[in-house]
Coordinates of C-alpha atoms in Angstrom, one line a residue:
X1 CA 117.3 -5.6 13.3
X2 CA 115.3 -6.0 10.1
X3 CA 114.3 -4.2 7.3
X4 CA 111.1 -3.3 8.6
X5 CA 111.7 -3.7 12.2
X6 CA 113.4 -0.4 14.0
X7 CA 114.5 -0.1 17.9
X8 CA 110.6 0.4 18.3
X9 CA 108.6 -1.4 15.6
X10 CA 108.2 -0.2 12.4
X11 CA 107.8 3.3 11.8
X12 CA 107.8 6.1 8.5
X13 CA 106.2 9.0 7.8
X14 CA 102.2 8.2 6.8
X15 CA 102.3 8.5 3.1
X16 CA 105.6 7.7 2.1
X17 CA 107.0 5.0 3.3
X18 CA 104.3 3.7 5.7
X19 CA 101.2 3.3 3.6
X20 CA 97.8 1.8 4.7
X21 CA 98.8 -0.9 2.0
X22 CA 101.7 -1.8 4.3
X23 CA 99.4 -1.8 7.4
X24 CA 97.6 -4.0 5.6
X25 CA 100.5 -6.6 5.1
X26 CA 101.5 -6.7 8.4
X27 CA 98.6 -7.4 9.7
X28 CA 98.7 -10.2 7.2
X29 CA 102.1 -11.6 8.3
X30 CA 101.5 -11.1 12.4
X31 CA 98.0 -12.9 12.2
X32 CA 99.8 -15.2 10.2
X33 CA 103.3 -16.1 12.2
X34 CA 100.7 -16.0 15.5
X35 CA 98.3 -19.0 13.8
X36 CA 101.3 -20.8 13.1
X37 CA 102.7 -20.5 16.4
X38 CA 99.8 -21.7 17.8
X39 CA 98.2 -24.2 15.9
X40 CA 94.4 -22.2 15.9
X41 CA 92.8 -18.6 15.5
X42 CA 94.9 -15.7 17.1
X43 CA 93.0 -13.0 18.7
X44 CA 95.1 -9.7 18.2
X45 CA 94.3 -6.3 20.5
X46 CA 95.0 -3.2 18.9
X47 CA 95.2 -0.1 20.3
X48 CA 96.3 4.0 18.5
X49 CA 97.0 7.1 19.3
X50 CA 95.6 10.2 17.9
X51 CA 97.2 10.7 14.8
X52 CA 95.6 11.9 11.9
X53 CA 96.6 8.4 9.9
X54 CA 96.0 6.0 13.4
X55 CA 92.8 5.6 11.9
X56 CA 93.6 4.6 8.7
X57 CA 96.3 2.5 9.9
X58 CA 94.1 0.4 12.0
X59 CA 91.8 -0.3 9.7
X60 CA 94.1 -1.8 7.5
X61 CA 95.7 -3.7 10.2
X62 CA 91.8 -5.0 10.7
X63 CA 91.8 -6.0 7.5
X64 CA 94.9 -7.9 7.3
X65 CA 94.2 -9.8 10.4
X66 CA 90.7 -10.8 9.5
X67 CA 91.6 -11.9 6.2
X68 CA 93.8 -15.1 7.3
X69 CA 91.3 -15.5 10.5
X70 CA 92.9 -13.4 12.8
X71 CA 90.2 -12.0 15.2
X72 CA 90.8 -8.3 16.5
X73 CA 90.3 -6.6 20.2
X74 CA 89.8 -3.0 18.8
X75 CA 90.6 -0.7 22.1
X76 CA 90.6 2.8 20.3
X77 CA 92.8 5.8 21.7
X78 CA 94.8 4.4 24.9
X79 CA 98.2 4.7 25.7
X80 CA 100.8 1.9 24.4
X81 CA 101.1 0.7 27.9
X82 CA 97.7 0.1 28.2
X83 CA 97.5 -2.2 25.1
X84 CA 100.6 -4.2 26.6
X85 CA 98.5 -4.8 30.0
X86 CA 95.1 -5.5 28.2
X87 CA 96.9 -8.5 25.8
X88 CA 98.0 -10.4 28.9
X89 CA 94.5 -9.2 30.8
X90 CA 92.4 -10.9 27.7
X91 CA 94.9 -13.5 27.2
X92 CA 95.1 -12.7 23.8
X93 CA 97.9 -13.8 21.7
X94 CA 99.5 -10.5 20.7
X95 CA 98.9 -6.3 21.1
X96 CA 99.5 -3.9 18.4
X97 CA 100.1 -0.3 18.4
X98 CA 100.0 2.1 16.3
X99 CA 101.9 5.2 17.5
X100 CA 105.3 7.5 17.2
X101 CA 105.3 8.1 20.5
X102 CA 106.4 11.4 20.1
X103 CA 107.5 12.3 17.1
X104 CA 105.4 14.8 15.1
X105 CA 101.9 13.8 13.7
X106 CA 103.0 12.8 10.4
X107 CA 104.9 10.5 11.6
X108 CA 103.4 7.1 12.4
X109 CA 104.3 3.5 13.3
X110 CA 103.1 -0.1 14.2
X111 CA 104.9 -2.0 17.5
X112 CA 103.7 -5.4 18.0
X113 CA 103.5 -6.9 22.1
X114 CA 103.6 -10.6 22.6
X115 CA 101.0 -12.4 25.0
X116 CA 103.1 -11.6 27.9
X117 CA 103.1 -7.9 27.0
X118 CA 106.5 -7.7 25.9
X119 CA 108.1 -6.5 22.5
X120 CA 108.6 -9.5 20.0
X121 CA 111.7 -11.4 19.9
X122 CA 113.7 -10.4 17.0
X123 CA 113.3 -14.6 15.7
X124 CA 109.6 -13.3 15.3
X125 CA 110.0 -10.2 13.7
X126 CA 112.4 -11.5 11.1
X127 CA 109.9 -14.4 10.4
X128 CA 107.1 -11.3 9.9
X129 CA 109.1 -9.5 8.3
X130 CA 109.6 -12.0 5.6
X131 CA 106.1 -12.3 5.0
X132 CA 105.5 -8.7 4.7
X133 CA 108.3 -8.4 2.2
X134 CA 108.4 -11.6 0.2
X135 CA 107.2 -11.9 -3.3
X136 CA 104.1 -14.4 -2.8
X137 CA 100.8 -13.1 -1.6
X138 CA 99.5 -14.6 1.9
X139 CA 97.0 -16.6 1.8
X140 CA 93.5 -15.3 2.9
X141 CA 90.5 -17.0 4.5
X142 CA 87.0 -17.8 2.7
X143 CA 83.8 -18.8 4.8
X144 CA 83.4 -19.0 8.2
X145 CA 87.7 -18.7 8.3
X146 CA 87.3 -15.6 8.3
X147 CA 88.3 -13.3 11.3
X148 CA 86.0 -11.2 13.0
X149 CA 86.7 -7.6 15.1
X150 CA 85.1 -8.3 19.1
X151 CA 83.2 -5.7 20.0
X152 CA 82.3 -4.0 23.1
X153 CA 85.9 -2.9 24.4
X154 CA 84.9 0.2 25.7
X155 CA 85.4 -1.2 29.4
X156 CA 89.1 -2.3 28.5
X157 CA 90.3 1.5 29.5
X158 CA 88.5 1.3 32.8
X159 CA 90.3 -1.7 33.8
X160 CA 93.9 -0.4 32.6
X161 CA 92.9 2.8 34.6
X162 CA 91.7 0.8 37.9
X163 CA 94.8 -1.2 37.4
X164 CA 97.1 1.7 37.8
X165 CA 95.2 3.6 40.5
X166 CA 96.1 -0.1 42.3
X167 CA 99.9 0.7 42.5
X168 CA 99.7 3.3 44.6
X169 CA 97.7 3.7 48.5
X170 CA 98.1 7.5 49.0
X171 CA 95.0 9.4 47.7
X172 CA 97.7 12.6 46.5
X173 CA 95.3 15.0 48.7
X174 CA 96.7 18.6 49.1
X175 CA 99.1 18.1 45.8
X176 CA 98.2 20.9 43.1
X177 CA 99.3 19.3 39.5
X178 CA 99.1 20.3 36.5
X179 CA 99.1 17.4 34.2
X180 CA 100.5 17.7 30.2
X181 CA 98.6 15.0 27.8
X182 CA 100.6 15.8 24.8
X183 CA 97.3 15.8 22.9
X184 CA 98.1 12.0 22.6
X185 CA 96.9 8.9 24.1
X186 CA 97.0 10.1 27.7
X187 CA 93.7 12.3 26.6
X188 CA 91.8 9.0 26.9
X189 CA 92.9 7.9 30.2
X190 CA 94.7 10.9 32.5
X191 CA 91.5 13.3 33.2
X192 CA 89.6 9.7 34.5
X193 CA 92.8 8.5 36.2
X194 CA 93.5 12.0 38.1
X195 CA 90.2 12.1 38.9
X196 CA 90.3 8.9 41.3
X197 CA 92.0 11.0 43.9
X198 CA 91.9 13.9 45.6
X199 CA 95.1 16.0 44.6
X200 CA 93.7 18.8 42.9
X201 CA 94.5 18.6 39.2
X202 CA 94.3 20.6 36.1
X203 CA 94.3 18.7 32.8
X204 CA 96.1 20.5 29.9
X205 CA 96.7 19.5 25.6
X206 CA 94.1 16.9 25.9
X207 CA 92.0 18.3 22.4
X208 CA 93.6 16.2 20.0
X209 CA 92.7 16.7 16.7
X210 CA 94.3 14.8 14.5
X211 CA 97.3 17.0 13.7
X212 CA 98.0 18.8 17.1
X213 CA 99.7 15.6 19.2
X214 CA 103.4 16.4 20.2
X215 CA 102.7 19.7 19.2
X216 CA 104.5 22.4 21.2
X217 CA 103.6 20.4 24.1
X218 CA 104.2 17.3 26.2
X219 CA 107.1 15.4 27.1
X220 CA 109.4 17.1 24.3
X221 CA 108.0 20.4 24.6
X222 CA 108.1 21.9 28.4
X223 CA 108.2 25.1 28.3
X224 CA 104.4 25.6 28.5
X225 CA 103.8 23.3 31.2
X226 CA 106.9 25.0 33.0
X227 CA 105.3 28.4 32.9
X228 CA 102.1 27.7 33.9
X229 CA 103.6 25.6 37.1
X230 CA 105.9 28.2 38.0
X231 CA 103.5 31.2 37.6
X232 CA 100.3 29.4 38.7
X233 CA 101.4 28.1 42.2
X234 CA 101.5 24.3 41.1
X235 CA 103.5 21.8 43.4
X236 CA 104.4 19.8 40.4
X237 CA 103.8 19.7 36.4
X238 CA 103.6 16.1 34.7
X239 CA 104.0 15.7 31.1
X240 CA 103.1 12.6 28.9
X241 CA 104.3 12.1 25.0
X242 CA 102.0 11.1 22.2
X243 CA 101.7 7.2 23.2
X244 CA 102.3 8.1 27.3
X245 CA 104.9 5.6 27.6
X246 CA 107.4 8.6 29.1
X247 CA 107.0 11.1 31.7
X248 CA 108.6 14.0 32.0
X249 CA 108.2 16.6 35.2
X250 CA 108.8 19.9 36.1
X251 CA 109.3 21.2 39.7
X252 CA 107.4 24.1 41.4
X253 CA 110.0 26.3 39.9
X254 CA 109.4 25.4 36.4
X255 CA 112.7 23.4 36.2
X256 CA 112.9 19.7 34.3
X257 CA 112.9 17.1 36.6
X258 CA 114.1 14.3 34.0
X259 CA 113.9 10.7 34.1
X260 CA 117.3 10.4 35.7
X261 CA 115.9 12.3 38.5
X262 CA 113.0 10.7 38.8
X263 CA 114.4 7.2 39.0
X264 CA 116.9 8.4 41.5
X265 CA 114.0 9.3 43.9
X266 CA 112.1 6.3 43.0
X267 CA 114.7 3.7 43.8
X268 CA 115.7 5.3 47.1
X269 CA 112.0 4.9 48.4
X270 CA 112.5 1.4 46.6
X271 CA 115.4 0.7 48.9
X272 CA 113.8 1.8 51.9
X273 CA 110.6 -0.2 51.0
X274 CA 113.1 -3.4 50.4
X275 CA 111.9 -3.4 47.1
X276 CA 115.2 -2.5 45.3
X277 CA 116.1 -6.0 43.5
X278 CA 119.6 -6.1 43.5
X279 CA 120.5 -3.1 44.6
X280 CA 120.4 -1.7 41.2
X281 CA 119.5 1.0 39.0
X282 CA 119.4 -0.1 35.4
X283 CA 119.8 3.1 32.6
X284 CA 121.3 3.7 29.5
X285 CA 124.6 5.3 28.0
X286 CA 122.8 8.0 27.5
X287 CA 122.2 8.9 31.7
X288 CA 123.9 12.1 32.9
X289 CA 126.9 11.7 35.2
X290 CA 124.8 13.0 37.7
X291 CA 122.9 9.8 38.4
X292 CA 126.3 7.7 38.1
X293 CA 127.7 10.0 41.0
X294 CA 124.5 9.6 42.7
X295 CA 124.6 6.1 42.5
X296 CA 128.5 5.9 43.8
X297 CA 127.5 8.4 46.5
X298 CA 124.2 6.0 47.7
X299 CA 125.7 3.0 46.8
X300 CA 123.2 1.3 44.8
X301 CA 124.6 -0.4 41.3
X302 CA 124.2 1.8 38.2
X303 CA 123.9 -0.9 35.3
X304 CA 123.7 0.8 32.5
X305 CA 122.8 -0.6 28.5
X306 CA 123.0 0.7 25.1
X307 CA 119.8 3.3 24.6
X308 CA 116.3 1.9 24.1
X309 CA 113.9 0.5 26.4
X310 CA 114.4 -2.9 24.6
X311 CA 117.9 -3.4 26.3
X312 CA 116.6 -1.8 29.6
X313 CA 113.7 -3.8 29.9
X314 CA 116.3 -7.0 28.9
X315 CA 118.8 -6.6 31.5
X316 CA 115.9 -6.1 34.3
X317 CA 114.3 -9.4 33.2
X318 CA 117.8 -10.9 32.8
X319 CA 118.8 -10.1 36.5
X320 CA 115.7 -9.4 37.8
X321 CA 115.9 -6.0 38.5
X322 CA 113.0 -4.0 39.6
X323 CA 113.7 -0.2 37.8
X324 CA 115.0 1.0 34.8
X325 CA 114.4 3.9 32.2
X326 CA 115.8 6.5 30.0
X327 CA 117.0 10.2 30.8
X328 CA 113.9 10.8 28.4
X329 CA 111.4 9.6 30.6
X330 CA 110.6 5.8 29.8
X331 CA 111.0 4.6 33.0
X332 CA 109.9 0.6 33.5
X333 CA 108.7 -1.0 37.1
X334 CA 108.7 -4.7 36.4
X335 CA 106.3 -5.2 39.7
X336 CA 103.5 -3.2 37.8
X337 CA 104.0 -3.0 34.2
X338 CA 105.9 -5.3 31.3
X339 CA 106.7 -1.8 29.5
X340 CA 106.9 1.8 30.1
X341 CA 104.1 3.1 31.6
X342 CA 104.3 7.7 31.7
X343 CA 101.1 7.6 33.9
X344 CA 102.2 4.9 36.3
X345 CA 105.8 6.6 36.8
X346 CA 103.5 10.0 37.7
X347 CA 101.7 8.0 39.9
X348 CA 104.7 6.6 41.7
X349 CA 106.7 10.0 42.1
X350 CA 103.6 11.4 43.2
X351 CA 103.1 9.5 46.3
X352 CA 107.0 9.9 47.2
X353 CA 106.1 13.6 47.0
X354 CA 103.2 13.9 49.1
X355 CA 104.5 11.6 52.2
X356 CA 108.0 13.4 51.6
X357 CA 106.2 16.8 52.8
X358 CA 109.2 18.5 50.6
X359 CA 108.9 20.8 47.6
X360 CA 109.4 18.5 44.2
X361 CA 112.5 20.8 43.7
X362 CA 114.0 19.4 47.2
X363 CA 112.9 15.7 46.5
X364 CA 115.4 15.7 43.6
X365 CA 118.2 17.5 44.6
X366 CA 119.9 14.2 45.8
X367 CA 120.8 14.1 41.8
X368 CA 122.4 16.6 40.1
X369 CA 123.2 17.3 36.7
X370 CA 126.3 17.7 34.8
X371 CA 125.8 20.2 31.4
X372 CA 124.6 17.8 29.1
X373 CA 124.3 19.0 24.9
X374 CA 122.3 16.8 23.0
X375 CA 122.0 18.3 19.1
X376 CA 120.3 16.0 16.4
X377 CA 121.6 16.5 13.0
X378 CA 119.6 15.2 10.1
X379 CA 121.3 13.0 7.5
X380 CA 119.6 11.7 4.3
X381 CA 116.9 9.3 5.1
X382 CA 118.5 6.7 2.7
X383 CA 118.7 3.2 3.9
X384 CA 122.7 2.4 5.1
X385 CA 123.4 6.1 5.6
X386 CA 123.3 6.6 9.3
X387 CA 125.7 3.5 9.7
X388 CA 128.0 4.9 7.2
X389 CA 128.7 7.8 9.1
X390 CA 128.9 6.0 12.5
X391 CA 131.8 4.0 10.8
X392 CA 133.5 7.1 9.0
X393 CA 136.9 7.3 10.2
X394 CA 137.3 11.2 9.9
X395 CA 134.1 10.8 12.5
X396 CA 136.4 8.4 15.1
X397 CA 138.9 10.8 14.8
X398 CA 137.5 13.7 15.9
X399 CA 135.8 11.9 18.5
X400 CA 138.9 10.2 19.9
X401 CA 140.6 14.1 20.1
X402 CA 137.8 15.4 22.0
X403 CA 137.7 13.3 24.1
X404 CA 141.4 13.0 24.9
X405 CA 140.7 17.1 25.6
X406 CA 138.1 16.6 27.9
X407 CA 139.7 13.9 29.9
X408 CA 137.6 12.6 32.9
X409 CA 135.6 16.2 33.1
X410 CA 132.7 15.0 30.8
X411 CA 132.1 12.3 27.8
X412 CA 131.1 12.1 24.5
X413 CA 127.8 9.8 23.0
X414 CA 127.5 9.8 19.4
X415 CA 124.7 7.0 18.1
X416 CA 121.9 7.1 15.3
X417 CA 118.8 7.7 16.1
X418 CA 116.7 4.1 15.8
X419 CA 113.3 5.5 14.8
X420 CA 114.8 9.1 12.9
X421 CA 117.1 10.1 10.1
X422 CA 119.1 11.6 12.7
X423 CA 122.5 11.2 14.2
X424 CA 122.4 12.0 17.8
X425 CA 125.6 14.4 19.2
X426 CA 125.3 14.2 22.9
X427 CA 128.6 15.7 25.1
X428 CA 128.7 16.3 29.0
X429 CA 131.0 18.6 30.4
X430 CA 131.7 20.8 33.6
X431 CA 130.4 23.7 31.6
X432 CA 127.7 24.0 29.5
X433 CA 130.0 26.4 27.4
X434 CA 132.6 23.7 27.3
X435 CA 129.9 21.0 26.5
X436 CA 127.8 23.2 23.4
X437 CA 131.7 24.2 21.9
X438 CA 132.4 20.1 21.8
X439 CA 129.0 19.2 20.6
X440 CA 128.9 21.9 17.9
X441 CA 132.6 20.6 16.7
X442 CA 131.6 17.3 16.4
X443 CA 127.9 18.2 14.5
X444 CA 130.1 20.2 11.9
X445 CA 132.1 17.5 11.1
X446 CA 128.7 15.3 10.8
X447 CA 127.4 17.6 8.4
X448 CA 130.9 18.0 6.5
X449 CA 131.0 14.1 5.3
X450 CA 129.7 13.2 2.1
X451 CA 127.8 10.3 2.8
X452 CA 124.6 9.4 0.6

């Protein structure tokens, strides 16, 4: 990738190195590469979550546009997928969002969507890119050039909403849920969505304000949502991050139901709907060894890609695969969505579970899960440093002897973290004693090299 360009657009922490300055560049450089591209006036969406500094951003990102006659579809606070869907809806020639999904509210970022609603090809982003960082200033419009922001959007978020009550038939009746918004994007959309049927649903972290998204709750924080199902009497708690591109669950117990497990489910329905393309299950190196042994056991084809929804979503338009996702919960249905879609995976394991008649606990049981240690150790934020110690041979080493220890009774993932100055320790094992004594090996010898 680029300078500029991560695993998932650019991100940086709102002050330091993403600036409304910056905003205001790229908006620049996408309105420009788009006009270029297509010989006329682009019309860009835009869409934020509820970050303190979305607002900010986006009015830079306004700015930019409209200054080299880029006209903007402002749709407020909705959900990343939503923006993605809207683009192709409007046929407009590119989405932008501005989220960090779910990293904590000082963090911030800008993702860009093509017309078809899929993440730009790296050919574009480097030509951006370019732009954004080159030495001479883009040119801006005068007169009637200028771009202009379309107003009345306010019905776009009805649309995405009636779009997704569409993928499903069941009306969720007798279901009790209790339904996570991460004080994110999914404020905007869940408490309409869940209010289409008749499950009875309560609505939780859905008062963002401005500082509070991410915060002890949602996707990466369960243990609230797994109280209150397991001491309340839910059937099932859902959880969205900051963006609701992920889903995360939690059974009527209060135990995680990840995304492993929740594509498991979803692509044995799939099957017996003759809706599994290929047969196949595509995931990341990342996925427990519980789904590969499901997989075996079922016999459905585990393809599995380096981590990020980028190379998932690849290899399902490459062979034409109809699921894919992350042990995190970005879980992608080609038939519905062109990117990860947290409120349209609810919606899908939702119907499963009601015409099941199970408890969510026994729906999932057909996957287990293998010990799994995932630790994040920080490293210096400094440009080249995470790739340094991915290449340090005193790292290799220690790797290679672990893993000659543990033998075909777990594995070892190490791999820097594409939006975070973070390398990510991950280690399986029979035992989760086994699995934190590897993991916490390996994270010493992280922190022990003197890389800057």
């Amino acid at each position: 990738m680029g300078k500029l360009f991560g695993t998932d657009g650019i991100r940086g922490i709102v002050g330091e190195t993403l600036s409304a300055d910056m905003a205001y560049r790229v908006g620049q450089a996408v309105a420009t590469v788009l006009a270029e591209e297509k010989q006329g006036r682009p019309e860009i969406t835009i869409g934020k979550d509820t970050r303190i500094s979305s607002d900010m951003l986006e009015s830079a990102l306004i700015a930019g546009i409209c200054s080299v006659g880029g006209n903007v579809a402002p749709l407020g606070v909705i959900p990343t997928p939503a923006v993605a869907y809207l683009t192709v809806q409007r046929n407009a020639d590119a989405g932008i969002v501005i989220s960090a999904s779910h990293n904590p509210y000082e963090h911030n970022g800008i993702k860009v969507f093509n017309h078809q609603g899929y993440k730009l090809p790296d050919e574009t982003e480097e030509r951006i890119e370019a732009l954004i960082l080159g030495d001479t200033p883009i040119p801006e419009k005068t007169g009637d050039e200028i771009g202009t922001m379309i107003r009345g959007m306010s019905e776009a978020r009805n649309r995405y909403i009636d779009h997704l009550c569409s993928t499903i038939e069941d009306d969720l009746s007798e279901l009790r849920i209790c339904v996570d918004c991460a004080n994110g994007a999914a404020s905007a959309t869940a408490p309409e969505l869940f209010s289409h049927f008749k499950a009875r649903v309560d609505i939780m972290h859905a008062v963002p304000n401005g500082i509070n998204i991410n915060n002890h709750c949602g996707s990466t924080h369960l243990d609230s949502l797994s109280t209150i199902v397991r001491n309340d009497g839910y059937d099932i708690g859902i959880a969205y991050d900051g963006d609701a591109d992920r889903c995360l669950m939690v059974d009527e117990n209060g135990n995680v139901i990840d995304g492993d497990k929740i594509m498991a489910v979803c692509a044995l329905n799939m099957r017996k709907e003759g809706k599994l393309e290929g047969n196949a299950i595509v995931a990341t190196v990342m996925s427990n060894l519980g789904l590969h042994e499901f997989c075996e056991n079922e016999g459905i084809n585990l393809v599995c890609t380096d981590v990020g929804d980028r190379h998932v979503l690849e290899k399902m338009l490459e062979c034409g695969y109809r699921i894919g996702g992350e042990q995190s919960g970005h879980m992608i249905y080609t038939e519905y969505a062109t990117t990860g879609d947290g409120q349209l995976t609810s919606l899908q394991f939702l119907q499963i579970l009601k015409r099941s008649g199970k408890k969510a606990s026994e729906l999932v049981a057909c996957c287990a899960q293998y010990p799994q240690v995932l630790i994040n150790v920080p490293v210096s934020a400094k440009r080249g440093v995470k790739e340094n110690i991915m290449a340090s041979d005193e790292l290799k080493a220690a790797v290679k002897e672990q893993e000659e220890k543990l033998g075909n009774d777990g594995r070892i993932l190490l791999r820097p973290s594409g939006t975070e100055a973070l390398i990510r320790v991950m280690v399986e094992a029979k035992t989760e004693e086994m699995a934190n004594m590897y993991a916490n090996e390996l994270v010493d010898v992280v922190k022990s090299l003197k890389i800057d």
